[in-house]
mmCIF file with all atom_site columns, C-alpha atoms in Angstrom:
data_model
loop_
_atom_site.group_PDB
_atom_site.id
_atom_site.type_symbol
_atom_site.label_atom_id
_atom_site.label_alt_id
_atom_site.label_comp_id
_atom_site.label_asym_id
_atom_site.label_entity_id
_atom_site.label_seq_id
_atom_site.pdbx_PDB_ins_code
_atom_site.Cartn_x
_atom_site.Cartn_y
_atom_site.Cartn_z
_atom_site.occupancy
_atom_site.B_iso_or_equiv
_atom_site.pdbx_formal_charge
_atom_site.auth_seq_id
_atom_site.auth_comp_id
_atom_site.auth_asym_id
_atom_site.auth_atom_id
_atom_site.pdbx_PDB_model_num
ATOM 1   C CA . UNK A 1 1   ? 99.769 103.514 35.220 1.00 61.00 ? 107 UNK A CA 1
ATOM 2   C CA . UNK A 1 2   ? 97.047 105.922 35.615 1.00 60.00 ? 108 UNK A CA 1
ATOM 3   C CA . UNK A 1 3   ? 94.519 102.694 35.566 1.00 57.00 ? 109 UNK A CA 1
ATOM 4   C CA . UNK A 1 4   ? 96.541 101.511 38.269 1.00 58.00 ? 110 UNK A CA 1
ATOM 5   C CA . UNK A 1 5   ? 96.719 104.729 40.467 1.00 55.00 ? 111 UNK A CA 1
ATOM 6   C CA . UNK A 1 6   ? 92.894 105.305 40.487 1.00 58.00 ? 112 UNK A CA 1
ATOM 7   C CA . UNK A 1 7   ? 92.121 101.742 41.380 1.00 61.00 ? 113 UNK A CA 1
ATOM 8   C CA . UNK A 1 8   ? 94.628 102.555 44.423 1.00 58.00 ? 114 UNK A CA 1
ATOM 9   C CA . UNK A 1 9   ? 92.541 105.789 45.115 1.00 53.00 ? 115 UNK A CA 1
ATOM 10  C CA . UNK A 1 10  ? 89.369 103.667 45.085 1.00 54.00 ? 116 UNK A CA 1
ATOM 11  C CA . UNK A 1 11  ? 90.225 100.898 47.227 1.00 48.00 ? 117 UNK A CA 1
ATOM 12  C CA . UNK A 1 12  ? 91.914 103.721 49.975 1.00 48.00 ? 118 UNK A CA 1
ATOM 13  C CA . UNK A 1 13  ? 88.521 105.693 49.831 1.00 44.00 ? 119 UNK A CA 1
ATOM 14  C CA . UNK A 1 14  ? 86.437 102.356 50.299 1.00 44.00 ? 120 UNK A CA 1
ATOM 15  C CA . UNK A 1 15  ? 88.910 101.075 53.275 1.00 44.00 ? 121 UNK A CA 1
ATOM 16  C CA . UNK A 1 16  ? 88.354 104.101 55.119 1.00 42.00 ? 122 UNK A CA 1
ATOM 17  C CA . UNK A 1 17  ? 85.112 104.474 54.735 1.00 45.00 ? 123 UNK A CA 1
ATOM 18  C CA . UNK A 1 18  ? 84.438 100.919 55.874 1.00 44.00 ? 124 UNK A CA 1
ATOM 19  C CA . UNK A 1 19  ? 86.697 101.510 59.105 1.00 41.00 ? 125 UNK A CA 1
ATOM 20  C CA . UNK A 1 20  ? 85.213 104.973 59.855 1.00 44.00 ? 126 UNK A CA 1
ATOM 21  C CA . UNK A 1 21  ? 81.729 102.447 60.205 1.00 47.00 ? 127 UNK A CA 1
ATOM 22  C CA . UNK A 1 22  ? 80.049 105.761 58.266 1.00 55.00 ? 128 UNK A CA 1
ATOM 23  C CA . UNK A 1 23  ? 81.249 108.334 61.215 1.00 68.00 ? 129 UNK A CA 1
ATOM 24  C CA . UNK A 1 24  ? 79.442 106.144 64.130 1.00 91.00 ? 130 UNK A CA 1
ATOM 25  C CA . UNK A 1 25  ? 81.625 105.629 67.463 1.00 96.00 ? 131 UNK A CA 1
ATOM 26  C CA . UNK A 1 26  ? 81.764 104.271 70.747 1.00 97.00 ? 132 UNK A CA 1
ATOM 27  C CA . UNK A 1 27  ? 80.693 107.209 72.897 1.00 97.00 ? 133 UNK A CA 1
ATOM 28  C CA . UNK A 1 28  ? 80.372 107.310 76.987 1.00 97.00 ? 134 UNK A CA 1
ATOM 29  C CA . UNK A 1 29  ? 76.670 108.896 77.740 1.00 96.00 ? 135 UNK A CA 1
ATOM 30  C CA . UNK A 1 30  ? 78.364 111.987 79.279 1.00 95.00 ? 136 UNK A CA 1
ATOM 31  C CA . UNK A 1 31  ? 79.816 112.356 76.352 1.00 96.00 ? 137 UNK A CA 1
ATOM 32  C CA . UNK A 1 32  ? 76.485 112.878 74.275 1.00 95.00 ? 138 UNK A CA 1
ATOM 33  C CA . UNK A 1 33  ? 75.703 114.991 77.082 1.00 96.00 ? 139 UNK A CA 1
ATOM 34  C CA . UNK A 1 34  ? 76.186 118.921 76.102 1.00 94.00 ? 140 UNK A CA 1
ATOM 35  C CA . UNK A 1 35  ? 77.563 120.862 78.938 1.00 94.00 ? 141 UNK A CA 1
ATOM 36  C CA . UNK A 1 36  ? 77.775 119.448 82.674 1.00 96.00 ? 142 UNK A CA 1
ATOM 37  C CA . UNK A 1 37  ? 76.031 116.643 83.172 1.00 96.00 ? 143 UNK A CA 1
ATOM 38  C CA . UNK A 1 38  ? 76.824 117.108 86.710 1.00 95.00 ? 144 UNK A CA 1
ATOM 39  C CA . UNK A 1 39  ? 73.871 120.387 86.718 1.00 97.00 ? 145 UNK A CA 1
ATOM 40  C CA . UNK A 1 40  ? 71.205 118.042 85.806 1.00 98.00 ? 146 UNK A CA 1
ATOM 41  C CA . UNK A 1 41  ? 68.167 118.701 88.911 1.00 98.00 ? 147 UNK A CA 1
ATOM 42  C CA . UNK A 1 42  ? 65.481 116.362 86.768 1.00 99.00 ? 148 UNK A CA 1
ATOM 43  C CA . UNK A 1 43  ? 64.873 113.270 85.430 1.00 98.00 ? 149 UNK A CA 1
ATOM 44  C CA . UNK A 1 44  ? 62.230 111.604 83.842 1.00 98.00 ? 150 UNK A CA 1
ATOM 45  C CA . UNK A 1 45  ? 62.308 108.314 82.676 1.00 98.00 ? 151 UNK A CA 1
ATOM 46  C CA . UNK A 1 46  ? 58.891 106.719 80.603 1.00 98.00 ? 152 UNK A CA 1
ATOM 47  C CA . UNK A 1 47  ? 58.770 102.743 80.417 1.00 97.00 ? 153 UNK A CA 1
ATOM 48  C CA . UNK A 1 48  ? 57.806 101.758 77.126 1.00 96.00 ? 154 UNK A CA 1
ATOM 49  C CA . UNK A 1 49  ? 56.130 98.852  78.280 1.00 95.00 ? 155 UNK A CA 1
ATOM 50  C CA . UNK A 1 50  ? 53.264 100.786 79.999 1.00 96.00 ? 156 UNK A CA 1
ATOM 51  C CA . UNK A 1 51  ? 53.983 104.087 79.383 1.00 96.00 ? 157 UNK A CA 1
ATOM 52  C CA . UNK A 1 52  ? 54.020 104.859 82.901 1.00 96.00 ? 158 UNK A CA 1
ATOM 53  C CA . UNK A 1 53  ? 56.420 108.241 83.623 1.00 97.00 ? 159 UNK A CA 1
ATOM 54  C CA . UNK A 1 54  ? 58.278 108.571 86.463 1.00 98.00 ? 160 UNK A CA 1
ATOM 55  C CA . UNK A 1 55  ? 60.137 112.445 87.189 1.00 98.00 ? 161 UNK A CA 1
ATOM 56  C CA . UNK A 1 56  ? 62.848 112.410 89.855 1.00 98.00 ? 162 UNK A CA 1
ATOM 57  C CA . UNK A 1 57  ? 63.950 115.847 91.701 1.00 98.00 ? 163 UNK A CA 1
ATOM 58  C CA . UNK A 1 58  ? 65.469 114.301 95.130 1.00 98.00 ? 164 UNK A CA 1
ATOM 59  C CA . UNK A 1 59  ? 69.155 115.305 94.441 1.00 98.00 ? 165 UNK A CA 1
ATOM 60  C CA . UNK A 1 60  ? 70.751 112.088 95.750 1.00 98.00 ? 166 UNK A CA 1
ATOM 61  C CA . UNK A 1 61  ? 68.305 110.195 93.359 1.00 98.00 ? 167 UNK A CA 1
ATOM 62  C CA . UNK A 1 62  ? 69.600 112.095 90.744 1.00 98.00 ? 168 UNK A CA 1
ATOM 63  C CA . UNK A 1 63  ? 73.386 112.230 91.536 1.00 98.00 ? 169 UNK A CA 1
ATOM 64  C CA . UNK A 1 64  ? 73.032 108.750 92.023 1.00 97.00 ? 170 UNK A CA 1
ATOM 65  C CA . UNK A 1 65  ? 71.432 108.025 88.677 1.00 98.00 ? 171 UNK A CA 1
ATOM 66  C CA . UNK A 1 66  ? 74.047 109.929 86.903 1.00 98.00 ? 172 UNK A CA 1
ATOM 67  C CA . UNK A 1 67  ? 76.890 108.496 88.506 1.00 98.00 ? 173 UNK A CA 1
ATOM 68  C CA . UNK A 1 68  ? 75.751 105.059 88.064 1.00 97.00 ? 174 UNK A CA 1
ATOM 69  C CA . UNK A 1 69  ? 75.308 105.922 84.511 1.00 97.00 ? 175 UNK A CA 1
ATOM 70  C CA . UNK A 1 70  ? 77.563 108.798 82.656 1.00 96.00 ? 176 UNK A CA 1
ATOM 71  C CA . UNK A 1 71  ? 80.144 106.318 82.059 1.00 97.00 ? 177 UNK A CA 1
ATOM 72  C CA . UNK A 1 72  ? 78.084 103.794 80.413 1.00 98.00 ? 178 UNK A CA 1
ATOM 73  C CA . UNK A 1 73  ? 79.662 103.664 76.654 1.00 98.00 ? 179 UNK A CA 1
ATOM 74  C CA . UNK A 1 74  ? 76.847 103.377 73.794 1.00 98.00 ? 180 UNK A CA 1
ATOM 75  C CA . UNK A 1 75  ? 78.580 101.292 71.256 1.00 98.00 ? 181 UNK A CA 1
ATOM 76  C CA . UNK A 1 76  ? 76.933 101.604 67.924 1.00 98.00 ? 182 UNK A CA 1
ATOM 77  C CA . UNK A 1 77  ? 75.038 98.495  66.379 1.00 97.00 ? 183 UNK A CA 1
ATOM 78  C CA . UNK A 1 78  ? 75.780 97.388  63.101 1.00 96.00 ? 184 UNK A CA 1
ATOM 79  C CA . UNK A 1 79  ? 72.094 96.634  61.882 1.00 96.00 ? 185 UNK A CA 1
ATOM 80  C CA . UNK A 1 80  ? 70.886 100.813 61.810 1.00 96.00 ? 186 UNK A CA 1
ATOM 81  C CA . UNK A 1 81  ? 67.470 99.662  60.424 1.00 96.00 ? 187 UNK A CA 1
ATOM 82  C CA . UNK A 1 82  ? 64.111 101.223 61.923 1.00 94.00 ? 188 UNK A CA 1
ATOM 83  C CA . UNK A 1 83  ? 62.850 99.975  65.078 1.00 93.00 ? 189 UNK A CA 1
ATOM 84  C CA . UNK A 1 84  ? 59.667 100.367 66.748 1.00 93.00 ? 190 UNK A CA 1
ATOM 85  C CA . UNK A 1 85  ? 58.798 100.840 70.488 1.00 93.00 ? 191 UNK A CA 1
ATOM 86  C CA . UNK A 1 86  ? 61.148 101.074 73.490 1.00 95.00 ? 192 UNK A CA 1
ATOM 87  C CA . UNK A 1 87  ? 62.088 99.925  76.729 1.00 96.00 ? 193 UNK A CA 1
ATOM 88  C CA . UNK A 1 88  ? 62.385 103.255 78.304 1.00 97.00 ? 194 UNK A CA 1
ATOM 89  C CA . UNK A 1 89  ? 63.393 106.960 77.626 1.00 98.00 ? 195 UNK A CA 1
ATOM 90  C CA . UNK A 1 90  ? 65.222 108.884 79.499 1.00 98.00 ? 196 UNK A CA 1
ATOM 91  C CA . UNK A 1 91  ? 65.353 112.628 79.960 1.00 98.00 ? 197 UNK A CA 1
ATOM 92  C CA . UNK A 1 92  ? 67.843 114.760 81.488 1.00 98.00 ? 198 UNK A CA 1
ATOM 93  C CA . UNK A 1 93  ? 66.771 118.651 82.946 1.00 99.00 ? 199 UNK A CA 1
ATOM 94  C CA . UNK A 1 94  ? 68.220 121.521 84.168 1.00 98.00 ? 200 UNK A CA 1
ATOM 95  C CA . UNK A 1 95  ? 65.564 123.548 86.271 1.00 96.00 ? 201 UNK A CA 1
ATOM 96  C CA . UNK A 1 96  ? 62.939 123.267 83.741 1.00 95.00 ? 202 UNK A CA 1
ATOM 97  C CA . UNK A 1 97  ? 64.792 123.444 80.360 1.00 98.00 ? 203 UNK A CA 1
ATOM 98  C CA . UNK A 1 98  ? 65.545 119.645 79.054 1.00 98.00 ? 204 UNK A CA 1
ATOM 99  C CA . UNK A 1 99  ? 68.472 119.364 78.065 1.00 97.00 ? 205 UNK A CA 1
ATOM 100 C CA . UNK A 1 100 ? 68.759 115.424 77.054 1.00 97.00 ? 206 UNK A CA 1
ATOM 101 C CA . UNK A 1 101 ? 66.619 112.704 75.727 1.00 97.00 ? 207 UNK A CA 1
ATOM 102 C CA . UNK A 1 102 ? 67.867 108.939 75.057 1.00 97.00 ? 208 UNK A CA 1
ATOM 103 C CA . UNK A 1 103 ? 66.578 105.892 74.675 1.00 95.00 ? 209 UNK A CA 1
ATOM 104 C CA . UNK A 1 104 ? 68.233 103.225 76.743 1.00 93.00 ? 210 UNK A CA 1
ATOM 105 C CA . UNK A 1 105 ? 69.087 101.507 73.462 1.00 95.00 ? 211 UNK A CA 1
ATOM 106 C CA . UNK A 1 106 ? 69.054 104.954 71.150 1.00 96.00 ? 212 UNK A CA 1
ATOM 107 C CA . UNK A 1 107 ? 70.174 108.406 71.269 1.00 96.00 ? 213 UNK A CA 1
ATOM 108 C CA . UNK A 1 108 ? 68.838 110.799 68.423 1.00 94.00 ? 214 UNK A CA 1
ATOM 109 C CA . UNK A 1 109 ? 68.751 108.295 65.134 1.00 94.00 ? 215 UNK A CA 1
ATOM 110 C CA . UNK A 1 110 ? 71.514 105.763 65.695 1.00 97.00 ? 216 UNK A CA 1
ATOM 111 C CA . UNK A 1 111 ? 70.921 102.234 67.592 1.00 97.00 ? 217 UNK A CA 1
ATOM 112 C CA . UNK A 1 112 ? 73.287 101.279 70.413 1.00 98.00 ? 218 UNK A CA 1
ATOM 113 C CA . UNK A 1 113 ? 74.127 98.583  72.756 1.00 97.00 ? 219 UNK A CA 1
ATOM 114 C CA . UNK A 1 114 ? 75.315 99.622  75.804 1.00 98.00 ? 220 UNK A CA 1
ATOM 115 C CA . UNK A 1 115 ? 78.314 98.105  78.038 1.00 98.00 ? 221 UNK A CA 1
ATOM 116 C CA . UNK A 1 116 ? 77.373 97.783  80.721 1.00 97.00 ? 222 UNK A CA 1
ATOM 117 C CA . UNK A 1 117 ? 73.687 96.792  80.032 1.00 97.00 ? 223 UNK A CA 1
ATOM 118 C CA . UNK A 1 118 ? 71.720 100.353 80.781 1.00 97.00 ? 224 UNK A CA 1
ATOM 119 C CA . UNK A 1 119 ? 68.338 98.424  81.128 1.00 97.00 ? 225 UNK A CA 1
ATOM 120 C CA . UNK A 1 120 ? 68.677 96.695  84.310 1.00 97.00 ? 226 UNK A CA 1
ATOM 121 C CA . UNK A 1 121 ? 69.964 100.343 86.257 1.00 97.00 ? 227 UNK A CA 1
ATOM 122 C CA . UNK A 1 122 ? 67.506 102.087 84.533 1.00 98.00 ? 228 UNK A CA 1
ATOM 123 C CA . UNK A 1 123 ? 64.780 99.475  85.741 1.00 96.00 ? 229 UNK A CA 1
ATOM 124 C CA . UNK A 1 124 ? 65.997 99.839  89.262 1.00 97.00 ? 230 UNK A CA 1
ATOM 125 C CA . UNK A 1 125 ? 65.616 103.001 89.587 1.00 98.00 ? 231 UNK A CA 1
ATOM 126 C CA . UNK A 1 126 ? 62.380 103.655 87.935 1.00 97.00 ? 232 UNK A CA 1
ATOM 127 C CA . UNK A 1 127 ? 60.737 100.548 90.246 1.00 96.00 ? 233 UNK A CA 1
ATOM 128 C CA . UNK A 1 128 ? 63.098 102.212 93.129 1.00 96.00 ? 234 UNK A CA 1
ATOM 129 C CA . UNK A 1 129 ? 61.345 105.345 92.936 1.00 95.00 ? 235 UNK A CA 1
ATOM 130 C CA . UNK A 1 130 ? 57.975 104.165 91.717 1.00 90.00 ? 236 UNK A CA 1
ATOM 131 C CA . UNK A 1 131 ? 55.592 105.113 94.871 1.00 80.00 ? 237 UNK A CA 1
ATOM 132 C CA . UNK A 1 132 ? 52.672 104.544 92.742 1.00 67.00 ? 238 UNK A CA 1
#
C-alpha cells in the first residue's frame, strides 16, 4: 500500500511539474513591464545586425511604439538553450532612469516567440525613425 501511495505522490509531483513548463508563462510585454508603461519618455532600440542605436524622445513616436506593442504576448520557447547575437534590443526609460531592457526574442534569461511577430514593428520603427 505504502509502495503504491508514493508511486502516486511521484507521478502527481512529475505531472505538475511538466504542466507548470518549470514556472515559464505566456506573458503580454506590459506585463514584464514594472510600473506604468504608459510613463515611458525614451526608447532606444540597437539592431543587432549593425549595431546601429537609435533613441526616440518625440512623444507620439513613443506612445505609438508602446501601443503598437504592450500587448504583444511573449510565449516561452521550449528549446531554453544559449543563443548568441540578436536582432534588436529594446530599452524602455523614464526621464533618464531605464527602466526596461528586452530582446525582441528575450527578456532577462528565458527565450520567447512573440504573437504577433515583434520583429517586423520593431524594424519599422527603427528604419521609420532612422534619419541617419
Amino acid at each position: 500500500m505504502r509502495c503504491l501511495l508514493r508511486r502516486s505522490f511521484t507521478l502527481l509531483v512529475v505531472s505538475v511539474f511538466i504542466l507548470t513548463g518549470c514556472g515559464l508563462e505566456t506573458k503580454r510585454l506590459s506585463e514584464f513591464y514594472k510600473g506604468d508603461i504608459s510613463d515611458v519618455n525614451k526608447i532606444e532600440i540597437v539592431d543587432g545586425s549593425t549595431g546601429s542605436s537609435l533613441t526616440v524622445t518625440e512623444p507620439e513616436a513613443v506612445h505609438k511604439f508602446i501601443e503598437e506593442t504592450k500587448h504583444i504576448e511573449f510565449i516561452p520557447l521550449e528549446d531554453q538553450s544559449p543563443r548568441d547575437g540578436f536582432r534588436y534590443s529594446i530599452n524602455f526609460f523614464e526621464g533618464d532612469t531605464e527602466t526596461c531592457s528586452f530582446g525582441s526574442s528575450q527578456i532577462g534569461d528565458v527565450y520567447y516567440s512573440t504573437e504577433p511577430d515583434i520583429h517586423p514593428i520593431v524594424k519599422e520603427f527603427y528604419e521609420k525613425n532612422n534619419t541617419n
